[in-house]
Structure formats: C-alpha cells, structure tokens
Amino acid sequence: MTHADEVVKSTNIWTGNCDETIYGGIAIKNNRIIYVGFQDLDKYVDPDTKVLDYGNHLVIPGLHDGHAHMLMTALMHSGKCAPLYNTKSEEKCVEIVKKYDKPENLIGGWLIGMGWYQLLFDNKTLPTKESLDKAFPNTPVILMDSNCHTGWVNSIALKKLGCTDENTKDNPNFGRLKNGELSGIFGEATFMKLSTKILMADESAMADLLSKTTHGMNALGMTQLDDVASGAVPHSDQILDRNLKTKAN
C-alpha cells in the first residue's frame, strides 16, 4: 500500500467534479494527488504522513489566472514603484515621485512610477521631460501610464536608452516638443521594447520581486497563471518555475 507524504483534511472540500463540497481528505505523494475522499483515506496514512486538518474551512483546487502581467504586478506591489493613480496634474506626479527618490527604490539605477493618465489631469495634456529634468537631472526616470502602454521619461533616461532627436525622427511612437525635440513621451510599440530593457537592467532584482509577488499569489490560492508578457521578459518562465510553486504559461 502506498502511503501519502501529506494528507489535507476538511469537512468542506470542493473537487471541481460536482457542485457540492465533500467530507474527507486529499492524499498527496511526491507532490501528486493519489486519493480524494473519505472511505479509504486512513489507508494512506502512516506514522510518517503529515496530516493537515482544516476543520470546516473550504479547500479548493489551485486557482488559474488566465491573463496576468507578472512584471508589472511585481512592480506595483514592490513598494519601490511610485503610485501615480488619480493624480490631477503633471506637477503632482513629480511631487509623488520625489518621495521615492531613494537608493533603495532604484531598480537597475532607474526610478520607476506607474499610474498617471493625462485625461485625469486638469489640463488634459501629456506631460513632458521638462518637469522631470528639473526634479531629477541626474537620475533616469520612467513613469508608466495607467494602462502601461505609454512611457514618460526625462532627458538622462533618453540618453541612457540611446534615443536622440535624430535617430528617432522616423519613429511616430516618440512624442515631440514644438521645437522638434523629443518630449519624453513614447507610445506603445516603443514603450514595450524600452520598458523591458529598463526593467530587466537588474535581472536579479526583478527575479526577487517576481518571487515575492508569486508567493503572495500562492497565499491567495493561485497556483497557475498565463503571463501574457512573458516573452518580453528574459528568463521569466524559468524564474517562476524554478523559485515558486506556480506554473507559468
């Protein structure tokens, strides 16, 4: 008789095979479920079996998130990313980002924020690099809009990314000031490419953030996810599979 390494018991187990919960337990061997039920459960228990009895608490299969953006989620919950949601002006965004301008908040040398939306600004106008240049002349800054399809950066960030007025002149994704200079705004196609380059400047830091985030997801019952942007993040699938109890697709 095969004995389980672990048995999870509850009076409320939902298997997904029927609408009602069942009474009993789940026997696990080598991280595989070998029995679910009540009648023969004791046969799988020996003195070395770890028994977890959750009383009448609900036990369910792991949840599957079918559309996740793990890198952005990790950033949002890292404590390092300046939250700019519901800000009413470009100036307010800069004010908030200043509070995060600390060495421990930099990722790969970058100061990062997320959540601004120009249509919520009082003037309904896209921000520019000029306000960021005044506040952060020596630190590269990238501030992502609320849907993470537009980036707002300062001059030192453009320089670090190798973006000049000349080499971007044929790229409509780059915003321009009235004098023709780069404004510090770039649209979706360019944003996706450059933001990945920025965020993965320190792969070990991002791996640590991914690990912490998915452990939090595990605590909420999530064991599988579809990371829709995983192809843009080098080695993200290996990071998830190697360090976590989460299956990433």
PDB file of C-alpha atoms in Angstrom:
ATOM      1  CA  MET A   1       0.000   0.000   0.000  1.00  0.00           C
ATOM      2  CA  THR A   2       1.353   3.427  -0.938  1.00  0.00           C
ATOM      3  CA  HIS A   3       1.359   5.839   1.974  1.00  0.00           C
ATOM      4  CA  ALA A   4       0.953   9.560   1.478  1.00  0.00           C
ATOM      5  CA  ASP A   5       3.590  12.142   2.313  1.00  0.00           C
ATOM      6  CA  GLU A   6       0.819  14.536   3.244  1.00  0.00           C
ATOM      7  CA  VAL A   7      -2.929  14.442   3.825  1.00  0.00           C
ATOM      8  CA  VAL A   8      -5.137  17.541   3.732  1.00  0.00           C
ATOM      9  CA  LYS A   9      -8.396  17.031   5.631  1.00  0.00           C
ATOM     10  CA  SER A  10     -11.564  19.133   5.739  1.00  0.00           C
ATOM     11  CA  THR A  11     -15.305  18.792   6.008  1.00  0.00           C
ATOM     12  CA  ASN A  12     -15.608  21.154   3.006  1.00  0.00           C
ATOM     13  CA  ILE A  13     -13.548  20.045   0.013  1.00  0.00           C
ATOM     14  CA  TRP A  14     -14.578  21.208  -3.438  1.00  0.00           C
ATOM     15  CA  THR A  15     -13.045  18.993  -6.112  1.00  0.00           C
ATOM     16  CA  GLY A  16     -14.475  20.731  -9.172  1.00  0.00           C
ATOM     17  CA  ASN A  17     -16.168  17.499 -10.253  1.00  0.00           C
ATOM     18  CA  CYS A  18     -19.525  18.376  -8.688  1.00  0.00           C
ATOM     19  CA  ASP A  19     -21.388  21.381  -7.338  1.00  0.00           C
ATOM     20  CA  GLU A  20     -21.284  20.279  -3.696  1.00  0.00           C
ATOM     21  CA  THR A  21     -18.355  20.024  -1.313  1.00  0.00           C
ATOM     22  CA  ILE A  22     -17.336  16.672   0.148  1.00  0.00           C
ATOM     23  CA  TYR A  23     -16.127  15.488   3.526  1.00  0.00           C
ATOM     24  CA  GLY A  24     -12.780  13.723   3.748  1.00  0.00           C
ATOM     25  CA  GLY A  25      -9.255  14.400   2.641  1.00  0.00           C
ATOM     26  CA  ILE A  26      -6.673  14.628  -0.107  1.00  0.00           C
ATOM     27  CA  ALA A  27      -3.708  12.248  -0.034  1.00  0.00           C
ATOM     28  CA  ILE A  28      -0.514  13.515  -1.678  1.00  0.00           C
ATOM     29  CA  LYS A  29       2.619  11.568  -2.642  1.00  0.00           C
ATOM     30  CA  ASN A  30       5.643  13.163  -4.337  1.00  0.00           C
ATOM     31  CA  ASN A  31       3.586  16.314  -4.944  1.00  0.00           C
ATOM     32  CA  ARG A  32       0.905  14.299  -6.747  1.00  0.00           C
ATOM     33  CA  ILE A  33      -2.658  13.698  -5.569  1.00  0.00           C
ATOM     34  CA  ILE A  34      -3.160   9.951  -5.174  1.00  0.00           C
ATOM     35  CA  TYR A  35      -6.553   9.878  -3.450  1.00  0.00           C
ATOM     36  CA  VAL A  36      -9.510  12.158  -2.734  1.00  0.00           C
ATOM     37  CA  GLY A  37     -12.359  11.081  -0.485  1.00  0.00           C
ATOM     38  CA  PHE A  38     -13.217   9.655   2.918  1.00  0.00           C
ATOM     39  CA  GLN A  39     -13.824   5.921   2.805  1.00  0.00           C
ATOM     40  CA  ASP A  40     -10.235   4.773   2.170  1.00  0.00           C
ATOM     41  CA  LEU A  41      -8.371   7.846   3.404  1.00  0.00           C
ATOM     42  CA  ASP A  42      -6.919   6.190   6.515  1.00  0.00           C
ATOM     43  CA  LYS A  43      -5.219   3.551   4.365  1.00  0.00           C
ATOM     44  CA  TYR A  44      -2.893   6.239   3.017  1.00  0.00           C
ATOM     45  CA  VAL A  45      -1.771   7.445   6.447  1.00  0.00           C
ATOM     46  CA  ASP A  46       1.213   6.028   8.319  1.00  0.00           C
ATOM     47  CA  PRO A  47       3.309   7.480  11.191  1.00  0.00           C
ATOM     48  CA  ASP A  48       5.413   9.488   8.725  1.00  0.00           C
ATOM     49  CA  THR A  49       2.452  11.114   6.970  1.00  0.00           C
ATOM     50  CA  LYS A  50       1.954  14.812   7.665  1.00  0.00           C
ATOM     51  CA  VAL A  51      -1.743  15.410   8.352  1.00  0.00           C
ATOM     52  CA  LEU A  52      -3.172  18.910   7.931  1.00  0.00           C
ATOM     53  CA  ASP A  53      -6.695  19.141   9.342  1.00  0.00           C
ATOM     54  CA  TYR A  54      -8.513  22.333   8.346  1.00  0.00           C
ATOM     55  CA  GLY A  55     -11.760  21.508  10.129  1.00  0.00           C
ATOM     56  CA  ASN A  56     -14.703  23.066   8.269  1.00  0.00           C
ATOM     57  CA  HIS A  57     -12.586  25.502   6.242  1.00  0.00           C
ATOM     58  CA  LEU A  58     -13.075  25.362   2.483  1.00  0.00           C
ATOM     59  CA  VAL A  59     -10.386  23.536   0.495  1.00  0.00           C
ATOM     60  CA  ILE A  60     -10.367  24.050  -3.282  1.00  0.00           C
ATOM     61  CA  PRO A  61      -8.066  23.284  -6.230  1.00  0.00           C
ATOM     62  CA  GLY A  62      -5.473  25.918  -7.097  1.00  0.00           C
ATOM     63  CA  LEU A  63      -6.785  28.932  -8.997  1.00  0.00           C
ATOM     64  CA  HIS A  64      -5.625  29.761 -12.537  1.00  0.00           C
ATOM     65  CA  ASP A  65      -5.249  33.401 -13.612  1.00  0.00           C
ATOM     66  CA  GLY A  66      -5.767  33.390 -17.371  1.00  0.00           C
ATOM     67  CA  HIS A  67      -4.372  36.884 -18.032  1.00  0.00           C
ATOM     68  CA  ALA A  68      -1.530  38.164 -15.865  1.00  0.00           C
ATOM     69  CA  HIS A  69       1.215  40.767 -16.313  1.00  0.00           C
ATOM     70  CA  MET A  70       3.673  39.463 -13.769  1.00  0.00           C
ATOM     71  CA  LEU A  71       6.418  42.029 -14.202  1.00  0.00           C
ATOM     72  CA  MET A  72       4.026  44.947 -13.766  1.00  0.00           C
ATOM     73  CA  THR A  73       2.267  43.222 -10.877  1.00  0.00           C
ATOM     74  CA  ALA A  74       5.603  42.638  -9.162  1.00  0.00           C
ATOM     75  CA  LEU A  75       6.478  46.311  -9.566  1.00  0.00           C
ATOM     76  CA  MET A  76       3.132  47.544  -8.263  1.00  0.00           C
ATOM     77  CA  HIS A  77       3.477  45.511  -5.087  1.00  0.00           C
ATOM     78  CA  SER A  78       7.208  46.057  -4.562  1.00  0.00           C
ATOM     79  CA  GLY A  79       6.997  49.277  -2.556  1.00  0.00           C
ATOM     80  CA  LYS A  80       9.649  50.682  -4.919  1.00  0.00           C
ATOM     81  CA  CYS A  81       7.301  51.982  -7.606  1.00  0.00           C
ATOM     82  CA  ALA A  82       5.758  55.447  -7.178  1.00  0.00           C
ATOM     83  CA  PRO A  83       1.923  55.168  -7.387  1.00  0.00           C
ATOM     84  CA  LEU A  84       0.533  57.887  -9.633  1.00  0.00           C
ATOM     85  CA  TYR A  85      -3.093  56.784  -9.951  1.00  0.00           C
ATOM     86  CA  ASN A  86      -5.754  59.521  -9.842  1.00  0.00           C
ATOM     87  CA  THR A  87      -3.197  62.325  -9.936  1.00  0.00           C
ATOM     88  CA  LYS A  88      -4.623  65.593 -11.257  1.00  0.00           C
ATOM     89  CA  SER A  89      -1.510  67.171 -12.720  1.00  0.00           C
ATOM     90  CA  GLU A  90       1.977  66.617 -14.066  1.00  0.00           C
ATOM     91  CA  GLU A  91       3.324  68.558 -11.091  1.00  0.00           C
ATOM     92  CA  LYS A  92       1.588  66.250  -8.606  1.00  0.00           C
ATOM     93  CA  CYS A  93       3.163  63.237 -10.291  1.00  0.00           C
ATOM     94  CA  VAL A  94       6.624  64.762  -9.892  1.00  0.00           C
ATOM     95  CA  GLU A  95       5.891  65.571  -6.255  1.00  0.00           C
ATOM     96  CA  ILE A  96       4.982  61.939  -5.537  1.00  0.00           C
ATOM     97  CA  VAL A  97       7.990  60.543  -7.407  1.00  0.00           C
ATOM     98  CA  LYS A  98      10.320  62.776  -5.363  1.00  0.00           C
ATOM     99  CA  LYS A  99       9.268  60.862  -2.248  1.00  0.00           C
ATOM    100  CA  TYR A 100      10.508  57.642  -3.851  1.00  0.00           C
ATOM    101  CA  ASP A 101      13.851  59.088  -4.931  1.00  0.00           C
ATOM    102  CA  LYS A 102      15.928  56.921  -2.592  1.00  0.00           C
ATOM    103  CA  PRO A 103      18.773  54.496  -3.403  1.00  0.00           C
ATOM    104  CA  GLU A 104      16.832  51.505  -2.084  1.00  0.00           C
ATOM    105  CA  ASN A 105      13.981  52.193  -4.521  1.00  0.00           C
ATOM    106  CA  LEU A 106      16.113  52.247  -7.661  1.00  0.00           C
ATOM    107  CA  ILE A 107      15.910  49.199  -9.932  1.00  0.00           C
ATOM    108  CA  GLY A 108      18.969  48.894 -12.114  1.00  0.00           C
ATOM    109  CA  GLY A 109      19.651  52.560 -11.361  1.00  0.00           C
ATOM    110  CA  TRP A 110      16.177  53.638 -12.541  1.00  0.00           C
ATOM    111  CA  LEU A 111      13.460  55.458 -10.628  1.00  0.00           C
ATOM    112  CA  ILE A 112      10.105  53.983 -11.643  1.00  0.00           C
ATOM    113  CA  GLY A 113       6.498  55.093 -11.273  1.00  0.00           C
ATOM    114  CA  MET A 114       3.164  53.932 -12.620  1.00  0.00           C
ATOM    115  CA  GLY A 115      -0.436  55.073 -12.973  1.00  0.00           C
ATOM    116  CA  TRP A 116      -0.677  58.584 -14.452  1.00  0.00           C
ATOM    117  CA  TYR A 117      -3.354  59.346 -17.029  1.00  0.00           C
ATOM    118  CA  GLN A 118      -3.354  62.679 -18.815  1.00  0.00           C
ATOM    119  CA  LEU A 119      -7.143  62.769 -19.243  1.00  0.00           C
ATOM    120  CA  LEU A 120      -7.393  62.986 -15.451  1.00  0.00           C
ATOM    121  CA  PHE A 121      -5.040  65.968 -15.426  1.00  0.00           C
ATOM    122  CA  ASP A 122      -6.719  69.337 -15.063  1.00  0.00           C
ATOM    123  CA  ASN A 123      -5.205  70.477 -18.381  1.00  0.00           C
ATOM    124  CA  LYS A 124      -5.783  67.123 -20.173  1.00  0.00           C
ATOM    125  CA  THR A 125      -2.284  67.462 -21.672  1.00  0.00           C
ATOM    126  CA  LEU A 126       0.512  64.917 -21.990  1.00  0.00           C
ATOM    127  CA  PRO A 127       3.418  65.597 -19.616  1.00  0.00           C
ATOM    128  CA  THR A 128       6.964  66.215 -20.879  1.00  0.00           C
ATOM    129  CA  LYS A 129      10.556  65.546 -19.914  1.00  0.00           C
ATOM    130  CA  GLU A 130      10.985  69.167 -18.795  1.00  0.00           C
ATOM    131  CA  SER A 131       9.303  68.757 -15.411  1.00  0.00           C
ATOM    132  CA  LEU A 132      11.258  65.562 -14.744  1.00  0.00           C
ATOM    133  CA  ASP A 133      14.532  67.186 -15.820  1.00  0.00           C
ATOM    134  CA  LYS A 134      14.120  69.912 -13.196  1.00  0.00           C
ATOM    135  CA  ALA A 135      13.426  67.432 -10.402  1.00  0.00           C
ATOM    136  CA  PHE A 136      15.724  64.590 -11.473  1.00  0.00           C
ATOM    137  CA  PRO A 137      18.636  65.928 -13.532  1.00  0.00           C
ATOM    138  CA  ASN A 138      20.939  63.002 -12.756  1.00  0.00           C
ATOM    139  CA  THR A 139      18.646  60.002 -12.222  1.00  0.00           C
ATOM    140  CA  PRO A 140      16.931  58.220 -15.121  1.00  0.00           C
ATOM    141  CA  VAL A 141      13.170  58.138 -14.562  1.00  0.00           C
ATOM    142  CA  ILE A 142      10.424  56.187 -16.307  1.00  0.00           C
ATOM    143  CA  LEU A 143       6.784  56.764 -15.387  1.00  0.00           C
ATOM    144  CA  MET A 144       4.284  54.391 -16.978  1.00  0.00           C
ATOM    145  CA  ASP A 145       0.725  55.473 -17.625  1.00  0.00           C
ATOM    146  CA  SER A 146      -2.242  53.736 -16.013  1.00  0.00           C
ATOM    147  CA  ASN A 147      -2.576  51.040 -18.671  1.00  0.00           C
ATOM    148  CA  CYS A 148       1.187  50.605 -19.156  1.00  0.00           C
ATOM    149  CA  HIS A 149       1.132  51.436 -22.853  1.00  0.00           C
ATOM    150  CA  THR A 150       2.805  54.853 -22.699  1.00  0.00           C
ATOM    151  CA  GLY A 151       6.069  55.923 -21.097  1.00  0.00           C
ATOM    152  CA  TRP A 152       7.178  59.305 -19.743  1.00  0.00           C
ATOM    153  CA  VAL A 153      10.906  59.798 -19.203  1.00  0.00           C
ATOM    154  CA  ASN A 154      13.473  62.520 -18.569  1.00  0.00           C
ATOM    155  CA  SER A 155      16.446  63.589 -20.686  1.00  0.00           C
ATOM    156  CA  ILE A 156      19.008  61.433 -18.898  1.00  0.00           C
ATOM    157  CA  ALA A 157      16.729  58.436 -19.464  1.00  0.00           C
ATOM    158  CA  LEU A 158      16.571  59.163 -23.195  1.00  0.00           C
ATOM    159  CA  LYS A 159      20.363  59.421 -23.255  1.00  0.00           C
ATOM    160  CA  LYS A 160      20.752  56.150 -21.351  1.00  0.00           C
ATOM    161  CA  LEU A 161      18.407  54.445 -23.821  1.00  0.00           C
ATOM    162  CA  GLY A 162      20.328  55.853 -26.779  1.00  0.00           C
ATOM    163  CA  CYS A 163      17.358  57.852 -28.079  1.00  0.00           C
ATOM    164  CA  THR A 164      18.201  61.108 -29.863  1.00  0.00           C
ATOM    165  CA  ASP A 165      16.217  63.619 -31.877  1.00  0.00           C
ATOM    166  CA  GLU A 166      17.984  62.396 -34.995  1.00  0.00           C
ATOM    167  CA  ASN A 167      17.808  58.598 -34.657  1.00  0.00           C
ATOM    168  CA  THR A 168      14.104  58.666 -33.728  1.00  0.00           C
ATOM    169  CA  LYS A 169      12.937  61.150 -36.366  1.00  0.00           C
ATOM    170  CA  ASP A 170      11.170  58.468 -38.410  1.00  0.00           C
ATOM    171  CA  ASN A 171       9.540  56.779 -35.411  1.00  0.00           C
ATOM    172  CA  PRO A 172       5.993  58.110 -34.818  1.00  0.00           C
ATOM    173  CA  ASN A 173       5.927  56.495 -31.363  1.00  0.00           C
ATOM    174  CA  PHE A 174       8.107  59.286 -29.963  1.00  0.00           C
ATOM    175  CA  GLY A 175       6.403  62.489 -28.880  1.00  0.00           C
ATOM    176  CA  ARG A 176       7.900  65.869 -29.824  1.00  0.00           C
ATOM    177  CA  LEU A 177       8.009  69.334 -28.335  1.00  0.00           C
ATOM    178  CA  LYS A 178       7.076  72.303 -30.516  1.00  0.00           C
ATOM    179  CA  ASN A 179      10.764  72.833 -31.337  1.00  0.00           C
ATOM    180  CA  GLY A 180      11.078  69.271 -32.628  1.00  0.00           C
ATOM    181  CA  GLU A 181      12.948  67.856 -29.636  1.00  0.00           C
ATOM    182  CA  LEU A 182      11.899  64.586 -28.060  1.00  0.00           C
ATOM    183  CA  SER A 183       9.244  65.351 -25.455  1.00  0.00           C
ATOM    184  CA  GLY A 184       9.976  62.382 -23.203  1.00  0.00           C
ATOM    185  CA  ILE A 185       6.786  60.558 -24.200  1.00  0.00           C
ATOM    186  CA  PHE A 186       6.759  57.361 -26.228  1.00  0.00           C
ATOM    187  CA  GLY A 187       3.858  55.189 -27.334  1.00  0.00           C
ATOM    188  CA  GLU A 188       3.022  51.523 -27.085  1.00  0.00           C
ATOM    189  CA  ALA A 189       5.332  49.759 -29.551  1.00  0.00           C
ATOM    190  CA  THR A 190       8.394  51.686 -28.386  1.00  0.00           C
ATOM    191  CA  PHE A 191       7.260  51.575 -24.763  1.00  0.00           C
ATOM    192  CA  MET A 192       7.067  47.783 -24.758  1.00  0.00           C
ATOM    193  CA  LYS A 193      10.577  47.486 -26.138  1.00  0.00           C
ATOM    194  CA  LEU A 194      12.238  50.119 -23.966  1.00  0.00           C
ATOM    195  CA  SER A 195      10.402  49.356 -20.724  1.00  0.00           C
ATOM    196  CA  THR A 196      11.546  45.737 -20.866  1.00  0.00           C
ATOM    197  CA  LYS A 197      15.123  46.908 -21.376  1.00  0.00           C
ATOM    198  CA  ILE A 198      14.799  49.174 -18.349  1.00  0.00           C
ATOM    199  CA  LEU A 199      13.062  46.728 -16.039  1.00  0.00           C
ATOM    200  CA  MET A 200      15.472  43.909 -16.824  1.00  0.00           C
ATOM    201  CA  ALA A 201      18.577  46.068 -16.296  1.00  0.00           C
ATOM    202  CA  ASP A 202      18.890  44.266 -12.956  1.00  0.00           C
ATOM    203  CA  GLU A 203      17.629  40.728 -13.562  1.00  0.00           C
ATOM    204  CA  SER A 204      18.405  39.534 -10.026  1.00  0.00           C
ATOM    205  CA  ALA A 205      16.315  42.344  -8.525  1.00  0.00           C
ATOM    206  CA  MET A 206      13.385  41.572 -10.812  1.00  0.00           C
ATOM    207  CA  ALA A 207      13.687  37.848 -10.086  1.00  0.00           C
ATOM    208  CA  ASP A 208      13.422  38.655  -6.381  1.00  0.00           C
ATOM    209  CA  LEU A 209      10.341  40.836  -6.967  1.00  0.00           C
ATOM    210  CA  LEU A 210       8.716  38.112  -9.081  1.00  0.00           C
ATOM    211  CA  SER A 211       9.403  35.571  -6.358  1.00  0.00           C
ATOM    212  CA  LYS A 212       7.856  37.705  -3.616  1.00  0.00           C
ATOM    213  CA  THR A 213       4.819  38.536  -5.740  1.00  0.00           C
ATOM    214  CA  THR A 214       4.015  34.974  -6.705  1.00  0.00           C
ATOM    215  CA  HIS A 215       4.419  33.782  -3.132  1.00  0.00           C
ATOM    216  CA  GLY A 216       1.724  36.305  -2.289  1.00  0.00           C
ATOM    217  CA  MET A 217      -0.405  34.906  -5.100  1.00  0.00           C
ATOM    218  CA  ASN A 218       0.117  31.398  -3.723  1.00  0.00           C
ATOM    219  CA  ALA A 219      -1.216  32.628  -0.379  1.00  0.00           C
ATOM    220  CA  LEU A 220      -4.422  33.632  -2.192  1.00  0.00           C
ATOM    221  CA  GLY A 221      -4.774  30.164  -3.700  1.00  0.00           C
ATOM    222  CA  MET A 222      -3.294  30.837  -7.122  1.00  0.00           C
ATOM    223  CA  THR A 223      -1.088  28.054  -8.462  1.00  0.00           C
ATOM    224  CA  GLN A 224      -1.084  28.686 -12.220  1.00  0.00           C
ATOM    225  CA  LEU A 225      -1.053  31.753 -14.435  1.00  0.00           C
ATOM    226  CA  ASP A 226      -0.804  32.831 -18.045  1.00  0.00           C
ATOM    227  CA  ASP A 227       1.780  35.616 -18.193  1.00  0.00           C
ATOM    228  CA  VAL A 228       0.798  37.399 -21.389  1.00  0.00           C
ATOM    229  CA  ALA A 229       4.038  39.407 -21.484  1.00  0.00           C
ATOM    230  CA  SER A 230       6.428  36.613 -20.523  1.00  0.00           C
ATOM    231  CA  GLY A 231       8.040  36.597 -23.952  1.00  0.00           C
ATOM    232  CA  ALA A 232       9.202  40.162 -23.353  1.00  0.00           C
ATOM    233  CA  VAL A 233      10.920  39.284 -20.080  1.00  0.00           C
ATOM    234  CA  PRO A 234      14.105  37.226 -20.461  1.00  0.00           C
ATOM    235  CA  HIS A 235      14.013  34.013 -18.405  1.00  0.00           C
ATOM    236  CA  SER A 236      10.762  34.951 -16.602  1.00  0.00           C
ATOM    237  CA  ASP A 237       9.284  31.490 -17.134  1.00  0.00           C
ATOM    238  CA  GLN A 238      12.384  29.868 -15.644  1.00  0.00           C
ATOM    239  CA  ILE A 239      12.303  32.308 -12.727  1.00  0.00           C
ATOM    240  CA  LEU A 240       8.705  31.362 -11.978  1.00  0.00           C
ATOM    241  CA  ASP A 241       9.154  27.611 -12.399  1.00  0.00           C
ATOM    242  CA  ARG A 242      12.462  27.426 -10.534  1.00  0.00           C
ATOM    243  CA  ASN A 243      11.693  29.522  -7.483  1.00  0.00           C
ATOM    244  CA  LEU A 244       7.978  29.170  -6.977  1.00  0.00           C
ATOM    245  CA  LYS A 245       5.102  26.795  -6.513  1.00  0.00           C
ATOM    246  CA  THR A 246       3.454  28.371  -9.523  1.00  0.00           C
ATOM    247  CA  LYS A 247       3.083  27.054 -13.054  1.00  0.00           C
ATOM    248  CA  ALA A 248       3.620  29.814 -15.609  1.00  0.00           C
ATOM    249  CA  ASN A 249       2.382  29.562 -19.182  1.00  0.00           C
TER     250      ASN A 249
END
